[in-house]
Amino acid sequence: MRDCFYCTKDQRLSGLMDKLCSLEWSDVYFLKDQRYRGRCVVAAKRHVDELYEMNDEEISGFFKDVALVAACMNRLYHTDKINYAVYGDLVSHFHIHLVPKHKSGPQWGEPFTDKLEKLFLSGEEQKKEILQFREELLNNNT
Amino acid sequence: MRDCFYCTKDQRLSGLMDKLCSLEWSDVYFLKDQRYRGRCVVAAKRHVDELYEMNDEEISGFFKDVALVAACMNRLYHTDKINYAVYGDLVSHFHIHLVPKHKSGPQWGEPFTDKLEKLFLSGEEQKKEILQFREELLNNNT
């Protein structure tokens, strides 16, 4: 197996995020750093570096998954806008950051960054958020 | 018509980017700031603020367009990675930035920003890049 932590799912991944659920084309993770409350990553199940390595079926399926996560994020966290970003210069496995933004929250009107002080929930709070998000996803996954 | 420059296509848009071409579900623009040579925006033809406002057909079509632009960008600009971002806190019309990254180029390993000094090509160079990109897109749009 290639040395990619979205493939091996080892402690490099689990140190950064907790598994929320698997959807048809993606794995969904809830970030440990919850500076942006509700922030997730949606990662393609199959390792590709770039969007154009997916076939049409994968593109449709993956972004349908992303849209579902975004819709649930909006309902749960009452977002004013969601930011979506695929960087991956160093961790190339195709994954998209979904970052809930609020007009009264940090970095409104500019790109979110990871340079803000991190905010970690208690174990109990993190678990509660994950259960709530998972339920919303599974109840709306048609 | 709503006051959105991706809808009105007025000088707020043309001050920032030049039209490259229309694809089936999107309009493609080549940025005037070419600090990242080859940088584009792909904007949904229909005004939506969020991905989950698109239906499944729109999601598939839009991201197939994005994948085509990314593949052409890779061939023309020999990218080491493409960064993709949808922000839109202030300009909410769903549009995605495609930013070619190189290992030896700016901000490798971190998110691209618009805080770098801008780099504008001459009118002649900009036109040449656009014609080349348009040709690549139209020749590969199946």
Tab-separated table of C-alpha atoms in Angstrom, chain A residues 2-133:
chain	number	residue	atom	x	y	z
A	2	ARG	CA	1.277	3.461	-0.802
A	3	ASP	CA	2.505	5.654	2.034
A	4	CYS	CA	-0.548	7.899	2.172
A	5	PHE	CA	-2.331	8.349	5.442
A	6	TYR	CA	-5.733	8.610	3.809
A	7	CYS	CA	-5.023	5.102	2.459
A	8	THR	CA	-3.304	3.535	5.475
A	9	LYS	CA	-5.600	5.411	7.907
A	10	ASP	CA	-2.852	5.337	10.515
A	11	GLN	CA	-2.142	7.655	13.445
A	12	ARG	CA	-1.113	10.515	11.149
A	13	LEU	CA	-4.778	10.630	10.162
A	14	SER	CA	-6.305	9.850	13.552
A	15	GLY	CA	-4.147	12.543	15.135
A	16	LEU	CA	-5.835	15.154	12.963
A	17	MET	CA	-9.411	13.968	12.614
A	18	ASP	CA	-12.032	11.456	13.704
A	19	LYS	CA	-14.001	9.269	11.323
A	20	LEU	CA	-17.562	10.439	10.922
A	21	CYS	CA	-18.841	7.876	8.447
A	22	SER	CA	-18.316	6.331	5.041
A	23	LEU	CA	-20.500	7.419	2.167
A	24	GLU	CA	-20.637	5.670	-1.192
A	25	TRP	CA	-17.611	7.384	-2.735
A	26	SER	CA	-15.910	9.001	0.212
A	27	ASP	CA	-14.900	8.841	3.842
A	28	VAL	CA	-15.991	11.753	5.986
A	29	TYR	CA	-13.906	13.011	8.906
A	30	PHE	CA	-14.582	15.509	11.668
A	31	LEU	CA	-11.530	17.592	12.471
A	32	LYS	CA	-10.011	17.612	15.939
A	33	ASP	CA	-9.281	21.322	15.545
A	34	GLN	CA	-12.785	22.749	15.829
A	35	ARG	CA	-11.843	26.445	15.621
A	36	TYR	CA	-14.465	26.355	12.870
A	37	ARG	CA	-17.200	24.404	14.605
A	38	GLY	CA	-18.371	21.618	12.356
A	39	ARG	CA	-15.298	21.532	10.108
A	40	CYS	CA	-14.936	18.329	8.101
A	41	VAL	CA	-12.838	16.636	5.477
A	42	VAL	CA	-14.357	14.520	2.711
A	43	ALA	CA	-11.754	12.168	1.211
A	44	ALA	CA	-12.105	10.087	-1.946
A	45	LYS	CA	-12.157	6.363	-1.180
A	46	ARG	CA	-9.859	5.585	-4.099
A	47	HIS	CA	-6.455	7.259	-4.103
A	48	VAL	CA	-6.206	9.862	-6.837
A	49	ASP	CA	-4.076	12.987	-6.744
A	50	GLU	CA	-6.148	15.089	-9.095
A	51	LEU	CA	-9.781	15.448	-10.033
A	52	TYR	CA	-9.091	14.498	-13.655
A	53	GLU	CA	-7.914	11.062	-12.552
A	54	MET	CA	-11.497	10.270	-11.538
A	55	ASN	CA	-13.879	8.958	-14.165
A	56	ASP	CA	-17.247	10.639	-14.680
A	57	GLU	CA	-19.045	8.275	-12.313
A	58	GLU	CA	-16.531	8.955	-9.552
A	59	ILE	CA	-16.733	12.723	-10.071
A	60	SER	CA	-20.534	12.653	-9.846
A	61	GLY	CA	-20.574	10.374	-6.838
A	62	PHE	CA	-17.836	12.138	-4.917
A	63	PHE	CA	-19.322	15.613	-5.276
A	64	LYS	CA	-22.804	14.339	-4.515
A	65	ASP	CA	-21.287	13.125	-1.228
A	66	VAL	CA	-19.664	16.546	-0.705
A	67	ALA	CA	-22.982	18.283	-1.347
A	68	LEU	CA	-24.684	16.057	1.222
A	69	VAL	CA	-22.042	16.863	3.855
A	70	ALA	CA	-22.351	20.570	3.053
A	71	ALA	CA	-26.157	20.500	3.337
A	72	CYS	CA	-25.975	18.741	6.716
A	73	MET	CA	-23.269	21.155	7.888
A	74	ASN	CA	-25.499	24.065	6.980
A	75	ARG	CA	-28.471	22.638	8.883
A	76	LEU	CA	-26.465	21.764	11.986
A	77	TYR	CA	-24.190	24.789	12.185
A	78	HIS	CA	-26.342	27.474	10.520
A	79	THR	CA	-23.549	28.551	8.203
A	80	ASP	CA	-23.561	31.861	6.370
A	81	LYS	CA	-21.220	30.333	3.781
A	82	ILE	CA	-19.237	27.158	3.448
A	83	ASN	CA	-15.664	27.322	2.167
A	84	TYR	CA	-14.386	24.323	0.224
A	85	ALA	CA	-10.717	23.701	-0.478
A	86	VAL	CA	-8.548	21.018	-2.008
A	87	TYR	CA	-4.852	21.726	-1.459
A	88	GLY	CA	-2.829	18.537	-1.138
A	89	ASP	CA	0.630	19.727	-2.229
A	90	LEU	CA	2.090	17.456	0.443
A	91	VAL	CA	-0.820	15.064	1.117
A	92	SER	CA	-1.989	14.536	-2.410
A	93	HIS	CA	-4.834	12.022	-1.857
A	94	PHE	CA	-7.858	13.909	-3.153
A	95	HIS	CA	-9.673	15.356	-0.137
A	96	ILE	CA	-11.717	18.464	0.356
A	97	HIS	CA	-11.916	20.671	3.426
A	98	LEU	CA	-15.408	21.893	4.277
A	99	VAL	CA	-15.201	24.900	6.541
A	100	PRO	CA	-18.327	26.541	7.970
A	101	LYS	CA	-18.087	30.338	7.968
A	102	HIS	CA	-20.190	32.876	9.837
A	103	LYS	CA	-20.492	36.594	9.328
A	104	SER	CA	-19.679	37.117	12.995
A	105	GLY	CA	-16.970	34.446	13.039
A	106	PRO	CA	-13.260	34.323	12.265
A	107	GLN	CA	-11.874	35.264	8.840
A	108	TRP	CA	-15.226	36.227	7.323
A	109	GLY	CA	-14.570	37.584	3.839
A	110	GLU	CA	-11.160	35.995	3.523
A	111	PRO	CA	-9.918	32.445	3.036
A	112	PHE	CA	-9.916	30.307	6.165
A	113	THR	CA	-6.418	29.433	7.345
A	114	ASP	CA	-4.918	26.982	9.794
A	115	LYS	CA	-2.917	29.785	11.365
A	116	LEU	CA	-5.525	30.577	14.010
A	117	GLU	CA	-5.074	29.163	17.496
A	118	LYS	CA	-6.472	25.661	17.493
A	119	LEU	CA	-9.581	24.860	19.509
A	120	PHE	CA	-10.124	21.338	20.773
A	121	LEU	CA	-13.410	20.186	22.253
A	122	SER	CA	-13.533	17.869	25.246
A	123	GLY	CA	-13.709	14.178	24.359
A	124	GLU	CA	-17.357	14.173	25.349
A	125	GLU	CA	-18.240	17.235	23.252
A	126	GLN	CA	-16.348	15.921	20.218
A	127	LYS	CA	-18.190	12.615	20.467
A	128	LYS	CA	-21.556	14.379	20.749
A	129	GLU	CA	-20.888	16.533	17.690
A	130	ILE	CA	-19.820	13.497	15.695
A	131	LEU	CA	-22.874	11.459	16.645
A	132	GLN	CA	-25.178	14.331	15.755
A	133	PHE	CA	-23.458	14.898	12.389
